[in-house]
Amino acid sequence: MAEGELEPLLDAKLLRLFLLLYQGGSVTRAAEQLGQSQPTISIWLGRLRRSLNDPLFVRTAEGMLPTPRAEALAGPARAALEALRQVSAPEPAFTPWTTRRQFRICMTDASHITLLPRILAKLRDAAPLAQLEVVRIGPDTGHRLQSGEVDLALGFVPELEAGFYQLALYEQDWVCLANREHPRLGAELTLREFAAEGHVGIVSGTGHALQEDALQRHRITRRMVLELPGFLGLGAILSTTDLIVTLPRHIGTTLAELNGLQLYPCPMAITGFTVKLHWHARFHQDAANKWLRGQCAGLFHGRSPN
């Protein structure tokens, strides 16, 4: 053998033959157990002897007895065959009802209000011993999905492209919210009124960029009275002031119902977007990840969540 050349590995069938002969000492019985003819078993035994440079088993009145070399190899052969079985075995089935796994989902704070209650109820019903941790979507979301630190990202995350799978859940357009007792607004919100009123701005997330693009196209400068990093407290602010806010329909509908607010179609055309599930290709076949994706998709896929 040339220097640096790897030595050939034994076939699994030869390992099985070795162990059957070691345990039973009979070529005839080994042939029956392997479903092969005795001439075939003799050929395999010859290959074993040549590969290991030892007779391995010697015929005696008591049957085929192992040589010292065969005695020394019996333990490693068992371990090697068991390792091959483990490598070849199918992935264990995932059992939601008994799992104690901690699932992690990245989502926006808007999704905490709109999607999280339904996801949590679904998981508690189907996997009562599991845990759920919610993580904010951020610049490191892609890395966390790739590493397996988080299982899924749910939302509008256009930067998750190469190396990630996506499943569209529902489409989003834009609405405006205001106090039902607003002193100047009626049943409809016109573009003129939109431009004249004071606004609350939600300055985080990709949705903010879509709004800014629309404002530039329509040449509208909003009178910004309050800027917030998220949706916490927004319902209370709108219900006690004459401000208005522009936000995606799902969170808008939810806040309107929870706080008794007036919901208007947005009078300014803003590009819509699709809320999606995202996961990394590394975990596409992972049984637990597949189950979690299925639970989320079952709640929202194929229809608007409103």
C-alpha positions as semicolon CSV with decimal commas, in nm:
position;residue;x (nm);y (nm);z (nm)
1;M;0,000;0,000;0,000
2;A;0,139;0,340;-0,097
3;E;0,236;0,581;0,181
4;G;-0,057;0,800;0,280
5;E;-0,314;0,566;0,124
6;L;-0,606;0,481;0,351
7;E;-0,653;0,120;0,449
8;P;-0,975;-0,038;0,315
9;L;-1,263;-0,064;0,563
10;L;-1,448;-0,388;0,629
11;D;-1,801;-0,423;0,495
12;A;-2,079;-0,446;0,752
13;K;-2,162;-0,794;0,620
14;L;-1,808;-0,911;0,700
15;L;-1,837;-0,770;1,051
16;R;-2,164;-0,958;1,098
17;L;-2,005;-1,280;0,971
18;F;-1,711;-1,234;1,207
19;L;-1,938;-1,195;1,509
20;L;-2,164;-1,487;1,411
21;L;-1,862;-1,717;1,377
22;Y;-1,719;-1,587;1,701
23;Q;-2,045;-1,650;1,886
24;G;-2,151;-1,977;1,721
25;G;-1,841;-2,135;1,577
26;S;-2,033;-2,273;1,278
27;V;-2,006;-2,176;0,912
28;T;-2,332;-2,362;0,839
29;R;-2,524;-2,175;1,108
30;A;-2,373;-1,841;1,001
31;A;-2,481;-1,905;0,641
32;E;-2,838;-1,971;0,757
33;Q;-2,849;-1,660;0,972
34;L;-2,716;-1,441;0,692
35;G;-2,933;-1,603;0,425
36;Q;-2,632;-1,700;0,214
37;S;-2,491;-2,024;0,074
38;Q;-2,193;-2,191;0,240
39;P;-1,965;-2,123;-0,062
40;T;-2,049;-1,752;-0,034
41;I;-1,973;-1,756;0,338
42;S;-1,643;-1,929;0,266
43;I;-1,555;-1,653;0,017
44;W;-1,643;-1,384;0,274
45;L;-1,436;-1,559;0,540
46;G;-1,140;-1,568;0,301
47;R;-1,175;-1,192;0,249
48;L;-1,181;-1,141;0,625
49;R;-0,867;-1,346;0,673
50;R;-0,680;-1,160;0,399
51;S;-0,794;-0,818;0,526
52;L;-0,692;-0,891;0,883
53;N;-0,389;-1,107;0,798
54;D;-0,491;-1,381;1,037
55;P;-0,679;-1,716;1,015
56;L;-0,925;-1,579;1,276
57;F;-1,108;-1,914;1,320
58;V;-0,955;-2,262;1,324
59;R;-1,150;-2,589;1,275
60;T;-1,140;-2,819;1,576
61;A;-1,350;-3,107;1,705
62;E;-1,544;-2,846;1,901
63;G;-1,613;-2,631;1,594
64;M;-1,451;-2,312;1,465
65;L;-1,251;-2,163;1,751
66;P;-1,118;-1,805;1,747
67;T;-0,751;-1,722;1,732
68;P;-0,601;-1,472;1,979
69;R;-0,632;-1,208;1,708
70;A;-1,006;-1,283;1,673
71;E;-1,047;-1,271;2,053
72;A;-0,888;-0,927;2,060
73;L;-1,110;-0,800;1,776
74;A;-1,444;-0,924;1,910
75;G;-1,513;-0,619;2,129
76;P;-1,419;-0,356;1,868
77;A;-1,619;-0,546;1,604
78;R;-1,932;-0,537;1,822
79;A;-1,885;-0,164;1,884
80;A;-1,826;-0,092;1,515
81;L;-2,136;-0,282;1,406
82;E;-2,348;-0,109;1,670
83;A;-2,216;0,229;1,556
84;L;-2,312;0,145;1,197
85;R;-2,662;0,049;1,315
86;Q;-2,699;0,382;1,493
87;V;-2,581;0,577;1,189
88;S;-2,822;0,389;0,962
89;A;-3,119;0,401;1,199
90;P;-3,403;0,640;1,112
91;E;-3,442;0,958;1,316
92;P;-3,640;0,891;1,633
93;A;-4,001;0,996;1,606
94;F;-4,088;1,328;1,769
95;T;-4,362;1,291;2,030
96;P;-4,520;1,629;2,108
97;W;-4,728;1,503;2,399
98;T;-4,422;1,400;2,604
99;T;-4,151;1,637;2,480
100;R;-3,995;1,880;2,726
101;R;-3,812;2,067;2,453
102;Q;-3,778;2,445;2,468
103;F;-3,885;2,593;2,135
104;R;-3,763;2,939;2,036
105;I;-3,939;3,165;1,783
106;C;-3,818;3,506;1,665
107;M;-4,099;3,757;1,612
108;T;-4,177;4,127;1,630
109;D;-4,349;4,291;1,924
110;A;-4,658;4,331;1,704
111;S;-4,669;3,953;1,674
112;H;-4,659;3,930;2,055
113;I;-5,005;4,087;2,047
114;T;-5,150;3,931;1,733
115;L;-4,993;3,587;1,680
116;L;-4,834;3,476;2,005
117;P;-5,157;3,408;2,201
118;R;-5,280;3,168;1,933
119;I;-4,942;2,996;1,893
120;L;-4,905;2,954;2,268
121;A;-5,257;2,810;2,304
122;K;-5,186;2,564;2,022
123;L;-4,856;2,448;2,171
124;R;-4,996;2,411;2,522
125;D;-5,273;2,194;2,384
126;A;-5,052;1,974;2,163
127;A;-4,728;1,971;2,367
128;P;-4,823;2,047;2,730
129;L;-4,474;1,980;2,873
130;A;-4,284;2,188;2,616
131;Q;-4,158;2,542;2,674
132;L;-4,176;2,840;2,440
133;E;-3,931;3,130;2,436
134;V;-3,998;3,433;2,216
135;V;-3,695;3,621;2,081
136;R;-3,696;3,961;1,912
137;I;-3,620;3,971;1,540
138;G;-3,293;4,157;1,484
139;P;-2,975;4,171;1,275
140;D;-2,856;3,840;1,422
141;T;-3,175;3,645;1,346
142;G;-3,026;3,468;1,044
143;H;-2,721;3,356;1,241
144;R;-2,938;3,232;1,527
145;L;-3,151;3,028;1,288
146;Q;-2,841;2,880;1,126
147;S;-2,685;2,785;1,459
148;G;-3,008;2,631;1,590
149;E;-3,028;2,879;1,876
150;V;-3,379;2,961;1,753
151;D;-3,613;2,734;1,556
152;L;-3,821;2,974;1,348
153;A;-3,856;3,340;1,258
154;L;-4,209;3,463;1,201
155;G;-4,282;3,794;1,033
156;F;-4,169;4,016;0,748
157;V;-3,794;3,951;0,731
158;P;-3,683;4,011;0,369
159;E;-3,313;3,972;0,454
160;L;-3,364;3,599;0,519
161;E;-3,308;3,463;0,169
162;A;-3,006;3,245;0,085
163;G;-2,993;2,931;0,298
164;F;-3,341;2,978;0,442
165;Y;-3,674;2,817;0,368
166;Q;-3,987;3,032;0,367
167;L;-4,358;2,962;0,399
168;A;-4,605;3,242;0,327
169;L;-4,875;3,273;0,594
170;Y;-5,084;3,576;0,497
171;E;-5,075;3,912;0,318
172;Q;-5,073;4,246;0,499
173;D;-5,196;4,587;0,387
174;W;-5,213;4,908;0,591
175;V;-5,473;5,081;0,807
176;C;-5,498;5,386;1,031
177;L;-5,627;5,400;1,389
178;A;-5,774;5,689;1,583
179;N;-5,990;5,767;1,885
180;R;-6,360;5,690;1,817
181;E;-6,438;6,032;1,964
182;H;-6,183;6,214;1,750
183;P;-6,299;6,578;1,724
184;R;-6,224;6,621;1,352
185;L;-6,255;6,278;1,190
186;G;-6,576;6,119;1,071
187;A;-6,662;5,785;0,912
188;E;-6,384;5,815;0,654
189;L;-6,024;5,934;0,667
190;T;-5,923;6,143;0,364
191;L;-5,569;6,201;0,244
192;R;-5,607;6,572;0,330
193;E;-5,707;6,485;0,689
194;F;-5,427;6,228;0,707
195;A;-5,173;6,495;0,617
196;A;-5,319;6,753;0,859
197;E;-5,350;6,545;1,177
198;G;-5,084;6,471;1,438
199;H;-4,929;6,124;1,414
200;V;-4,774;5,855;1,627
201;G;-4,481;5,688;1,450
202;I;-4,359;5,333;1,512
203;V;-3,995;5,367;1,416
204;S;-3,878;5,005;1,433
205;G;-3,902;4,729;1,175
206;T;-3,915;4,710;0,796
207;G;-4,272;4,845;0,801
208;H;-4,135;5,184;0,899
209;A;-3,923;5,191;0,582
210;L;-4,227;5,103;0,366
211;Q;-4,421;5,394;0,517
212;E;-4,136;5,637;0,458
213;D;-4,114;5,531;0,093
214;A;-4,488;5,592;0,050
215;L;-4,470;5,935;0,215
216;Q;-4,193;6,037;-0,025
217;R;-4,391;5,916;-0,326
218;H;-4,700;6,110;-0,217
219;R;-4,492;6,411;-0,107
220;I;-4,652;6,412;0,235
221;T;-4,476;6,530;0,549
222;R;-4,653;6,404;0,859
223;R;-4,675;6,613;1,172
224;M;-4,507;6,368;1,404
225;V;-4,611;6,424;1,767
226;L;-4,485;6,100;1,922
227;E;-4,242;5,832;1,813
228;L;-4,241;5,487;1,975
229;P;-3,998;5,194;1,940
230;G;-4,288;4,945;1,937
231;F;-4,658;4,896;1,998
232;L;-4,653;4,882;2,379
233;G;-4,898;5,142;2,515
234;L;-5,015;5,250;2,171
235;G;-5,379;5,161;2,232
236;A;-5,396;5,365;2,552
237;I;-5,230;5,664;2,384
238;L;-5,473;5,669;2,091
239;S;-5,778;5,627;2,313
240;T;-5,682;5,936;2,518
241;T;-5,555;6,172;2,244
242;D;-5,648;6,303;1,898
243;L;-5,343;6,140;1,732
244;I;-5,357;5,881;1,453
245;V;-5,122;5,598;1,360
246;T;-5,055;5,398;1,044
247;L;-4,977;5,030;1,089
248;P;-5,027;4,684;0,933
249;R;-5,386;4,562;0,925
250;H;-5,341;4,265;1,158
251;I;-5,202;4,463;1,452
252;G;-5,436;4,750;1,368
253;T;-5,744;4,529;1,380
254;T;-5,631;4,371;1,706
255;L;-5,562;4,705;1,878
256;A;-5,891;4,851;1,753
257;E;-6,085;4,561;1,905
258;L;-5,893;4,565;2,234
259;N;-5,911;4,943;2,286
260;G;-6,234;5,049;2,115
261;L;-6,054;5,249;1,845
262;Q;-6,174;5,360;1,503
263;L;-6,011;5,174;1,213
264;Y;-5,978;5,339;0,871
265;P;-5,841;5,216;0,539
266;C;-5,512;5,398;0,490
267;P;-5,578;5,684;0,241
268;M;-5,218;5,667;0,119
269;A;-5,105;5,370;-0,089
270;I;-4,832;5,183;0,097
271;T;-4,665;4,872;-0,039
272;G;-4,802;4,562;0,130
273;F;-4,600;4,264;0,244
274;T;-4,627;3,895;0,325
275;V;-4,589;3,752;0,674
276;K;-4,380;3,433;0,649
277;L;-4,225;3,155;0,850
278;H;-3,848;3,123;0,803
279;W;-3,616;2,838;0,899
280;H;-3,264;2,737;0,806
281;A;-3,188;2,458;0,558
282;R;-2,985;2,278;0,828
283;F;-3,306;2,201;1,017
284;H;-3,540;2,139;0,726
285;Q;-3,563;1,766;0,806
286;D;-3,543;1,799;1,184
287;A;-3,853;1,628;1,325
288;A;-3,920;1,878;1,604
289;N;-3,868;2,176;1,374
290;K;-4,102;2,025;1,115
291;W;-4,367;1,973;1,382
292;L;-4,339;2,331;1,508
293;R;-4,365;2,467;1,153
294;G;-4,675;2,259;1,101
295;Q;-4,838;2,396;1,415
296;C;-4,779;2,756;1,307
297;A;-4,881;2,696;0,947
298;G;-5,198;2,520;1,060
299;L;-5,307;2,832;1,246
300;F;-5,238;3,089;0,977
301;H;-5,172;2,928;0,639
302;G;-5,423;2,972;0,362
303;R;-5,632;3,252;0,512
304;S;-5,610;3,595;0,669
305;P;-5,571;3,582;1,045
306;N;-5,820;3,866;1,097
